[in-house]
PDB file of C-alpha atoms and ligand atoms in Angstrom:
ATOM      1  CA  MET A  14      -0.218  -0.544   0.262  1.00 61.00           C
ATOM      2  CA  VAL A  15       1.465   3.521  -0.997  1.00 60.00           C
ATOM      3  CA  MET A  16       0.618   5.527   1.416  1.00 81.00           C
ATOM      4  CA  SER A  17       0.446   9.848   1.192  1.00 88.00           C
ATOM      5  CA  GLY A  18      -0.614  12.372   3.013  1.00 93.00           C
ATOM      6  CA  ILE A  19       2.358  11.646   5.237  1.00 96.00           C
ATOM      7  CA  ILE A  20       4.191  15.005   7.217  1.00 97.00           C
ATOM      8  CA  CYS A  21       7.100  15.363   8.901  1.00 97.00           C
ATOM      9  CA  ARG A  22       7.792  18.355  11.108  1.00 97.00           C
ATOM     10  CA  LYS A  23      10.300  19.297  14.246  1.00 95.00           C
ATOM     11  CA  LEU A  24       8.023  17.865  17.829  1.00 91.00           C
ATOM     12  CA  ASN A  25       6.506  20.232  19.033  1.00 89.00           C
ATOM     13  CA  PRO A  26       6.076  20.700  23.136  1.00 82.00           C
ATOM     14  CA  LYS A  27       2.340  20.078  23.104  1.00 87.00           C
ATOM     15  CA  ASP A  28       3.058  16.427  21.133  1.00 88.00           C
ATOM     16  CA  ASP A  29       1.681  13.105  23.008  1.00 82.00           C
ATOM     17  CA  LEU A  30       5.854  12.556  24.073  1.00 78.00           C
ATOM     18  CA  ASN A  31       4.450   9.554  25.709  1.00 77.00           C
ATOM     19  CA  ILE A  32       4.657   8.594  21.603  1.00 84.00           C
ATOM     20  CA  LEU A  33       7.866   8.535  21.089  1.00 83.00           C
ATOM     21  CA  ALA A  34       7.985   5.612  24.415  1.00 78.00           C
ATOM     22  CA  LYS A  35       5.626   3.792  22.573  1.00 80.00           C
ATOM     23  CA  ILE A  36       7.066   3.527  18.809  1.00 87.00           C
ATOM     24  CA  ASP A  37      10.353   2.422  20.659  1.00 80.00           C
ATOM     25  CA  LEU A  38       8.497  -0.010  22.307  1.00 76.00           C
ATOM     26  CA  GLU A  39       6.459  -1.700  20.073  1.00 81.00           C
ATOM     27  CA  CYS A  40       9.982  -1.668  18.121  1.00 82.00           C
ATOM     28  CA  VAL A  41      11.291  -3.860  20.232  1.00 74.00           C
ATOM     29  CA  LEU A  42       8.273  -6.744  20.258  1.00 73.00           C
ATOM     30  CA  HIS A  43       7.727  -6.771  17.071  1.00 77.00           C
ATOM     31  CA  ASN A  44      11.532  -5.984  14.930  1.00 68.00           C
ATOM     32  CA  ASP A  45      13.428  -8.729  17.258  1.00 63.00           C
ATOM     33  CA  VAL A  46      15.186  -4.870  17.897  1.00 65.00           C
ATOM     34  CA  ASP A  47      17.636  -5.321  21.277  1.00 59.00           C
ATOM     35  CA  TYR A  48      17.178  -0.861  21.569  1.00 58.00           C
ATOM     36  CA  MET A  49      15.121   0.849  23.432  1.00 59.00           C
ATOM     37  CA  CYS A  50      16.628   5.100  22.815  1.00 61.00           C
ATOM     38  CA  PRO A  51      18.107   5.810  26.099  1.00 56.00           C
ATOM     39  CA  GLU A  52      16.738   9.639  25.125  1.00 55.00           C
ATOM     40  CA  VAL A  53      13.460   8.600  25.519  1.00 57.00           C
ATOM     41  CA  ILE A  54      12.932   6.938  28.434  1.00 55.00           C
ATOM     42  CA  SER A  55      14.646   5.856  30.999  1.00 51.00           C
ATOM     43  CA  GLU A  56      13.876   2.607  32.563  1.00 52.00           C
ATOM     44  CA  ASN A  57      14.146  -0.689  31.080  1.00 52.00           C
ATOM     45  CA  ASN A  58      11.386  -2.546  29.421  1.00 51.00           C
ATOM     46  CA  ALA A  59      11.018  -4.993  31.635  1.00 51.00           C
ATOM     47  CA  LYS A  60       8.379  -3.238  33.588  1.00 59.00           C
ATOM     48  CA  LEU A  61       7.137  -0.473  29.943  1.00 60.00           C
ATOM     49  CA  THR A  62       4.722  -2.601  28.790  1.00 60.00           C
ATOM     50  CA  ASN A  63       2.273  -1.976  31.381  1.00 62.00           C
ATOM     51  CA  LYS A  64       3.317   1.588  32.163  1.00 62.00           C
ATOM     52  CA  ILE A  65       2.512   2.452  28.229  1.00 59.00           C
ATOM     53  CA  LYS A  66      -0.667   1.351  28.445  1.00 60.00           C
ATOM     54  CA  ASN A  67      -1.891   2.859  30.964  1.00 63.00           C
ATOM     55  CA  ASN A  68       0.432   6.098  30.294  1.00 60.00           C
ATOM     56  CA  THR A  69       3.017   6.342  33.119  1.00 61.00           C
ATOM     57  CA  VAL A  70       6.004   5.600  31.739  1.00 59.00           C
ATOM     58  CA  ASN A  71       8.501   7.288  33.350  1.00 58.00           C
ATOM     59  CA  ILE A  72       9.552   9.870  29.927  1.00 60.00           C
ATOM     60  CA  LYS A  73      12.496  11.452  30.125  1.00 60.00           C
ATOM     61  CA  GLN A  74      10.246  14.809  28.799  1.00 61.00           C
ATOM     62  CA  THR A  75      13.205  17.290  30.119  1.00 62.00           C
ATOM     63  CA  ASN A  76      15.323  15.554  27.567  1.00 67.00           C
ATOM     64  CA  ILE A  77      12.941  14.876  25.141  1.00 70.00           C
ATOM     65  CA  LYS A  78      12.366  19.018  25.373  1.00 70.00           C
ATOM     66  CA  LYS A  79      15.729  20.362  25.730  1.00 72.00           C
ATOM     67  CA  MET A  80      15.925  18.117  22.253  1.00 79.00           C
ATOM     68  CA  LEU A  81      13.141  19.470  19.945  1.00 77.00           C
ATOM     69  CA  ASP A  82      14.999  20.635  17.616  1.00 83.00           C
ATOM     70  CA  SER A  83      16.855  17.514  16.784  1.00 91.00           C
ATOM     71  CA  ILE A  84      13.746  15.688  16.905  1.00 92.00           C
ATOM     72  CA  ILE A  85      11.785  14.814  13.920  1.00 96.00           C
ATOM     73  CA  VAL A  86       8.024  13.042  14.184  1.00 96.00           C
ATOM     74  CA  ALA A  87       6.220  11.504  10.768  1.00 97.00           C
ATOM     75  CA  GLU A  88       2.400  11.923  10.979  1.00 97.00           C
ATOM     76  CA  ILE A  89      -0.499  11.129   9.353  1.00 96.00           C
ATOM     77  CA  ASN A  90      -4.021  12.746  10.121  1.00 94.00           C
ATOM     78  CA  ASP A  91      -2.607  13.669  13.006  1.00 92.00           C
ATOM     79  CA  LYS A  92      -1.201  10.665  14.565  1.00 94.00           C
ATOM     80  CA  ILE A  93       2.497  10.503  14.869  1.00 96.00           C
ATOM     81  CA  ILE A  94       3.866   7.473  13.944  1.00 96.00           C
ATOM     82  CA  GLY A  95       6.964   7.782  13.095  1.00 96.00           C
ATOM     83  CA  TYR A  96      10.429   9.582  14.079  1.00 94.00           C
ATOM     84  CA  SER A  97      14.184  10.757  14.299  1.00 96.00           C
ATOM     85  CA  ILE A  98      16.335  12.317  15.894  1.00 92.00           C
ATOM     86  CA  THR A  99      20.036  13.778  15.502  1.00 94.00           C
ATOM     87  CA  GLN A 100      22.801  15.024  16.707  1.00 91.00           C
ATOM     88  CA  THR A 101      26.108  16.630  15.625  1.00 91.00           C
ATOM     89  CA  PRO A 102      28.641  14.227  16.842  1.00 88.00           C
ATOM     90  CA  ASP A 103      31.527  16.310  18.635  1.00 80.00           C
ATOM     91  CA  LEU A 104      35.268  15.254  18.292  1.00 79.00           C
ATOM     92  CA  SER A 105      34.851  11.865  20.470  1.00 80.00           C
ATOM     93  CA  GLU A 106      31.894  10.621  18.760  1.00 77.00           C
ATOM     94  CA  ARG A 107      32.981  11.329  15.099  1.00 81.00           C
ATOM     95  CA  GLN A 108      33.327   7.476  13.524  1.00 80.00           C
ATOM     96  CA  VAL A 109      35.094   9.225  10.428  1.00 82.00           C
ATOM     97  CA  PRO A 110      37.161  12.797  10.744  1.00 81.00           C
ATOM     98  CA  ASN A 111      34.416  14.066   8.835  1.00 88.00           C
ATOM     99  CA  ALA A 112      31.600  13.665   9.651  1.00 92.00           C
ATOM    100  CA  ASP A 113      29.593  16.427  10.821  1.00 94.00           C
ATOM    101  CA  TYR A 114      25.851  15.099  11.522  1.00 95.00           C
ATOM    102  CA  GLU A 115      24.899  11.368  12.982  1.00 94.00           C
ATOM    103  CA  LEU A 116      21.709   9.561  12.691  1.00 95.00           C
ATOM    104  CA  VAL A 117      21.135   8.902  16.356  1.00 91.00           C
ATOM    105  CA  ARG A 118      17.210   6.925  15.667  1.00 90.00           C
ATOM    106  CA  ILE A 119      15.203   6.369  13.010  1.00 95.00           C
ATOM    107  CA  ALA A 120      11.577   4.765  14.007  1.00 94.00           C
ATOM    108  CA  VAL A 121       8.164   3.233  12.299  1.00 95.00           C
ATOM    109  CA  LEU A 122       6.123   2.153  14.048  1.00 94.00           C
ATOM    110  CA  PRO A 123       5.631  -1.450  13.257  1.00 93.00           C
ATOM    111  CA  GLU A 124       2.155  -1.401  11.023  1.00 94.00           C
ATOM    112  CA  TYR A 125       3.023   1.590   9.088  1.00 96.00           C
ATOM    113  CA  GLN A 126       6.108   0.721   7.972  1.00 95.00           C
ATOM    114  CA  SER A 127       7.177   0.004   4.721  1.00 95.00           C
ATOM    115  CA  LYS A 128       5.078   2.277   4.197  1.00 96.00           C
ATOM    116  CA  GLY A 129       7.675   4.799   2.743  1.00 96.00           C
ATOM    117  CA  VAL A 130       7.529   6.568   6.764  1.00 97.00           C
ATOM    118  CA  ALA A 131      11.143   6.234   7.396  1.00 98.00           C
ATOM    119  CA  THR A 132      12.538   7.167   4.190  1.00 97.00           C
ATOM    120  CA  ALA A 133      10.011  10.287   4.574  1.00 97.00           C
ATOM    121  CA  LEU A 134      12.274  11.283   8.173  1.00 98.00           C
ATOM    122  CA  TRP A 135      15.148  10.665   6.312  1.00 98.00           C
ATOM    123  CA  ASN A 136      14.444  13.156   3.401  1.00 97.00           C
ATOM    124  CA  ALA A 137      13.638  15.496   5.976  1.00 98.00           C
ATOM    125  CA  VAL A 138      17.002  14.677   7.585  1.00 98.00           C
ATOM    126  CA  ILE A 139      18.489  15.315   4.827  1.00 98.00           C
ATOM    127  CA  ALA A 140      16.682  18.458   3.962  1.00 97.00           C
ATOM    128  CA  GLU A 141      17.452  19.693   6.855  1.00 97.00           C
ATOM    129  CA  MET A 142      21.510  19.080   6.741  1.00 97.00           C
ATOM    130  CA  LYS A 143      21.667  21.249   3.659  1.00 97.00           C
ATOM    131  CA  GLN A 144      19.833  23.742   6.145  1.00 96.00           C
ATOM    132  CA  GLN A 145      22.553  23.502   8.195  1.00 95.00           C
ATOM    133  CA  ASN A 146      25.064  23.241   5.291  1.00 96.00           C
ATOM    134  CA  LYS A 147      26.642  19.796   7.508  1.00 96.00           C
ATOM    135  CA  SER A 148      27.710  17.230   4.320  1.00 96.00           C
ATOM    136  CA  VAL A 149      28.306  14.001   6.030  1.00 96.00           C
ATOM    137  CA  LEU A 150      25.759  11.331   8.288  1.00 96.00           C
ATOM    138  CA  GLN A 151      26.818   9.031  10.438  1.00 95.00           C
ATOM    139  CA  LEU A 152      25.423   6.005  12.203  1.00 94.00           C
ATOM    140  CA  ALA A 153      24.970   2.706  14.398  1.00 91.00           C
ATOM    141  CA  VAL A 154      23.147  -0.106  13.358  1.00 91.00           C
ATOM    142  CA  ASP A 155      23.037  -3.757  14.893  1.00 86.00           C
ATOM    143  CA  ILE A 156      24.710  -5.905  12.914  1.00 88.00           C
ATOM    144  CA  ALA A 157      24.676  -8.961  15.577  1.00 83.00           C
ATOM    145  CA  GLY A 158      22.009  -9.419  18.267  1.00 75.00           C
ATOM    146  CA  PRO A 159      23.295 -10.545  22.272  1.00 73.00           C
ATOM    147  CA  GLU A 160      24.314 -14.533  22.521  1.00 75.00           C
ATOM    148  CA  ASP A 161      21.060 -17.517  23.242  1.00 75.00           C
ATOM    149  CA  ASN A 162      22.863 -19.384  25.840  1.00 76.00           C
ATOM    150  CA  ASN A 163      24.782 -21.184  23.209  1.00 81.00           C
ATOM    151  CA  GLY A 164      26.873 -18.442  23.034  1.00 77.00           C
ATOM    152  CA  VAL A 165      25.106 -18.253  18.994  1.00 80.00           C
ATOM    153  CA  ARG A 166      24.594 -14.596  17.987  1.00 78.00           C
ATOM    154  CA  GLY A 167      21.548 -13.385  17.264  1.00 77.00           C
ATOM    155  CA  LYS A 168      20.777 -12.032  13.981  1.00 83.00           C
ATOM    156  CA  GLY A 169      21.490  -7.917  13.422  1.00 83.00           C
ATOM    157  CA  ASN A 170      18.664  -5.296  12.566  1.00 88.00           C
ATOM    158  CA  GLU A 171      18.732  -6.376   9.252  1.00 90.00           C
ATOM    159  CA  LYS A 172      15.532  -4.623   7.776  1.00 92.00           C
ATOM    160  CA  ALA A 173      17.362  -1.179   9.127  1.00 94.00           C
ATOM    161  CA  ILE A 174      20.450  -2.669   7.660  1.00 95.00           C
ATOM    162  CA  LYS A 175      18.562  -2.714   3.632  1.00 96.00           C
ATOM    163  CA  PHE A 176      16.896   0.726   4.484  1.00 97.00           C
ATOM    164  CA  TYR A 177      20.007   3.008   4.792  1.00 97.00           C
ATOM    165  CA  LYS A 178      22.197   0.670   1.808  1.00 97.00           C
ATOM    166  CA  GLY A 179      18.965   1.273   0.614  1.00 97.00           C
ATOM    167  CA  LYS A 180      20.300   5.050   0.664  1.00 97.00           C
ATOM    168  CA  GLY A 181      22.998   4.895  -0.064  1.00 97.00           C
ATOM    169  CA  CYS A 182      24.740   4.809   3.414  1.00 97.00           C
ATOM    170  CA  THR A 183      28.509   1.904   3.378  1.00 95.00           C
ATOM    171  CA  PHE A 184      29.741   0.673   6.201  1.00 95.00           C
ATOM    172  CA  LEU A 185      33.208   1.296   7.694  1.00 92.00           C
ATOM    173  CA  ASN A 186      34.748  -0.754   9.067  1.00 83.00           C
ATOM    174  CA  ASN A 187      34.910  -0.275  12.827  1.00 79.00           C
ATOM    175  CA  THR A 188      31.963  -2.190  15.593  1.00 80.00           C
ATOM    176  CA  SER A 189      31.754  -0.711  18.417  1.00 78.00           C
ATOM    177  CA  GLN A 190      29.143  -2.828  21.306  1.00 77.00           C
ATOM    178  CA  TYR A 191      26.539  -1.682  23.393  1.00 74.00           C
ATOM    179  CA  LYS A 192      23.991  -3.281  26.729  1.00 68.00           C
ATOM    180  CA  SER A 193      21.488  -4.397  25.168  1.00 62.00           C
ATOM    181  CA  LYS A 194      18.664  -3.274  27.535  1.00 56.00           C
ATOM    182  CA  THR A 195      15.474  -5.296  26.865  1.00 52.00           C
ATOM    183  CA  GLY A 196      17.307  -8.493  27.296  1.00 44.00           C
ATOM    184  CA  ILE A 197      14.894  -9.768  30.090  1.00 42.00           C
ATOM    185  CA  PRO A 198      16.686 -10.227  33.004  1.00 39.00           C
ATOM    186  CA  GLN A 199      19.433  -8.719  32.249  1.00 44.00           C
ATOM    187  CA  SER A 200      21.835  -6.673  29.756  1.00 51.00           C
ATOM    188  CA  LYS A 201      23.247  -8.224  26.769  1.00 68.00           C
ATOM    189  CA  ILE A 202      26.239  -6.883  24.888  1.00 76.00           C
ATOM    190  CA  CYS A 203      24.966  -6.093  20.892  1.00 78.00           C
ATOM    191  CA  VAL A 204      27.389  -5.296  18.243  1.00 84.00           C
ATOM    192  CA  GLN A 205      27.009  -2.089  16.279  1.00 86.00           C
ATOM    193  CA  GLY A 206      28.550  -1.631  12.821  1.00 91.00           C
ATOM    194  CA  TRP A 207      28.844   1.697  11.348  1.00 93.00           C
ATOM    195  CA  MET A 208      27.853   3.224   8.467  1.00 95.00           C
ATOM    196  CA  ILE A 209      28.183   6.748   6.450  1.00 95.00           C
ATOM    197  CA  LYS A 210      26.647   8.544   3.739  1.00 96.00           C
ATOM    198  CA  ASP A 211      28.459  11.377   2.001  1.00 96.00           C
ATOM    199  CA  ILE A 212      25.301  13.590   0.896  1.00 96.00           C
ATOM    200  CA  ASN A 213      27.061  15.443  -1.757  1.00 93.00           C
ATOM    201  CA  GLU A 214      28.360  11.721  -3.347  1.00 86.00           C
ATOM    202  CA  LYS A 215      25.767  10.896  -5.778  1.00 71.00           C
TER     203      LYS A 215
HETATM  204  C1  COA B 312      13.998   0.499   9.569  1.00 83.01           C
HETATM  205  C2  COA B 312      12.583   0.919   9.796  1.00 83.01           C
HETATM  206  C3  COA B 312      13.463   2.494  10.448  1.00 83.01           C
HETATM  207  C4  COA B 312      12.693   1.515   8.473  1.00 83.01           C
HETATM  208  O1  COA B 312      11.011   1.892   8.399  1.00 83.01           O
HETATM  209  P1  COA B 312       9.912   1.831   7.524  1.00 83.01           P
HETATM  210  O2  COA B 312       8.674   2.681   7.328  1.00 83.01           O
HETATM  211  O3  COA B 312       9.281   0.677   6.595  1.00 83.01           O
HETATM  212  O4  COA B 312      10.689   2.421   5.739  1.00 83.01           O
HETATM  213  P2  COA B 312      10.403   2.669   5.299  1.00 83.01           P
HETATM  214  O5  COA B 312       9.103   2.254   4.277  1.00 83.01           O
HETATM  215  O6  COA B 312      10.133   4.270   4.376  1.00 83.01           O
HETATM  216  O7  COA B 312      11.195   1.479   3.405  1.00 83.01           O
HETATM  217  C5  COA B 312      10.918   0.375   3.452  1.00 83.01           C
HETATM  218  C6  COA B 312      10.742  -0.085   2.383  1.00 83.01           C
HETATM  219  O8  COA B 312       9.006   0.059   2.222  1.00 83.01           O
HETATM  220  C7  COA B 312       9.341   0.194   0.465  1.00 83.01           C
HETATM  221  N1  COA B 312       8.872   1.968   0.476  1.00 83.01           N
HETATM  222  C8  COA B 312       9.411   3.021   0.355  1.00 83.01           C
HETATM  223  N2  COA B 312       8.364   4.281   0.055  1.00 83.01           N
HETATM  224  C9  COA B 312       7.166   2.765   0.351  1.00 83.01           C
HETATM  225  C10 COA B 312       6.043   3.395  -0.561  1.00 83.01           C
HETATM  226  N3  COA B 312       5.539   4.561  -0.441  1.00 83.01           N
HETATM  227  N4  COA B 312       5.130   2.519  -0.619  1.00 83.01           N
HETATM  228  C11 COA B 312       5.600   1.525  -0.129  1.00 83.01           C
HETATM  229  N5  COA B 312       6.824   0.879  -0.138  1.00 83.01           N
HETATM  230  C12 COA B 312       7.558   1.427   0.103  1.00 83.01           C
HETATM  231  C13 COA B 312      11.168   0.833   0.267  1.00 83.01           C
HETATM  232  O9  COA B 312      11.199   0.837  -0.971  1.00 83.01           O
HETATM  233  C14 COA B 312      11.788  -0.042   1.285  1.00 83.01           C
HETATM  234  O10 COA B 312      12.385  -1.699   0.823  1.00 83.01           O
HETATM  235  P3  COA B 312      13.548  -2.247   0.733  1.00 83.01           P
HETATM  236  O11 COA B 312      13.094  -2.170   2.399  1.00 83.01           O
HETATM  237  O12 COA B 312      12.860  -3.181   0.567  1.00 83.01           O
HETATM  238  O13 COA B 312      14.253  -1.363   0.101  1.00 83.01           O
HETATM  239  C15 COA B 312      11.924   0.577  10.852  1.00 83.01           C
HETATM  240  O14 COA B 312      11.793  -1.092  10.316  1.00 83.01           O
HETATM  241  C16 COA B 312      11.806   0.192  11.739  1.00 83.01           C
HETATM  242  O15 COA B 312      11.552   1.563  11.962  1.00 83.01           O
HETATM  243  N6  COA B 312      12.232  -0.349  12.620  1.00 83.01           N
HETATM  244  C17 COA B 312      12.699  -0.594  13.631  1.00 83.01           C
HETATM  245  C18 COA B 312      13.020   0.508  14.258  1.00 83.01           C
HETATM  246  C19 COA B 312      14.645   0.111  14.297  1.00 83.01           C
HETATM  247  O16 COA B 312      14.939  -0.837  14.107  1.00 83.01           O
HETATM  248  N7  COA B 312      15.451   1.662  13.396  1.00 83.01           N
HETATM  249  C20 COA B 312      16.824   1.229  12.803  1.00 83.01           C
HETATM  250  C21 COA B 312      18.224   0.958  14.335  1.00 83.01           C
HETATM  251  S1  COA B 312      17.733   2.819  15.040  1.00 83.01           S
END
């Protein structure tokens, strides 16, 4: 189904900020994603499902309010269905010396995936980069999930890798590890690879 009427805009302080947590949790539950955005959520998801249902999730409201300018939301019929977070990486966070922008997060409610919503967000991020005279985007994506009881690593985030490759991103040689917050009962180590996109290169 081709989805028309997707609108991308900056997050507004009057928006229901809990929606970002809901999108993250839905992605964890449906997409094999081992990641809840730490900028958005201050607890792991052991208790989160009920809290989200009851609208009592401890979302980092003040954090988000400080980040309004770096969060773009996608909406359809006034309903927020996806979001992206970007930042300017400081020197210590740069995976390549010339990276001047980072896509920290992009996520779409599972029922709205594969309908061009993330593409709309991606285009909005690139437009924002052009407006700010930025040219080199870096991003991290899971290339291997946590180990199972036999020490075998789960697969990476294949859907996201395919999406980023489709947008012209290429892998760098470096990888890094992070602790999954969603590996109940204990946190588990995931491996992420870094990708790069020079928006001036065709
Ligand atoms: C990765 C992710 C963001 C992609 O979002 P999405 O909205 O499904 O992406 P799009 O619909 O724009 O593109 C996905 C596919 O739909 C296709 N598509 C694009 N526009 C389309 C349209 N108008 N109609 C139908 N299909 C379309 C694309 O060709 C693409 O196909 P491909 O994957 O076979 O190349 C989404 O799967 C997601 O939220 N995953 C969970 C969170 C996550 O992993 N985030 C990334 C790591 S932080």
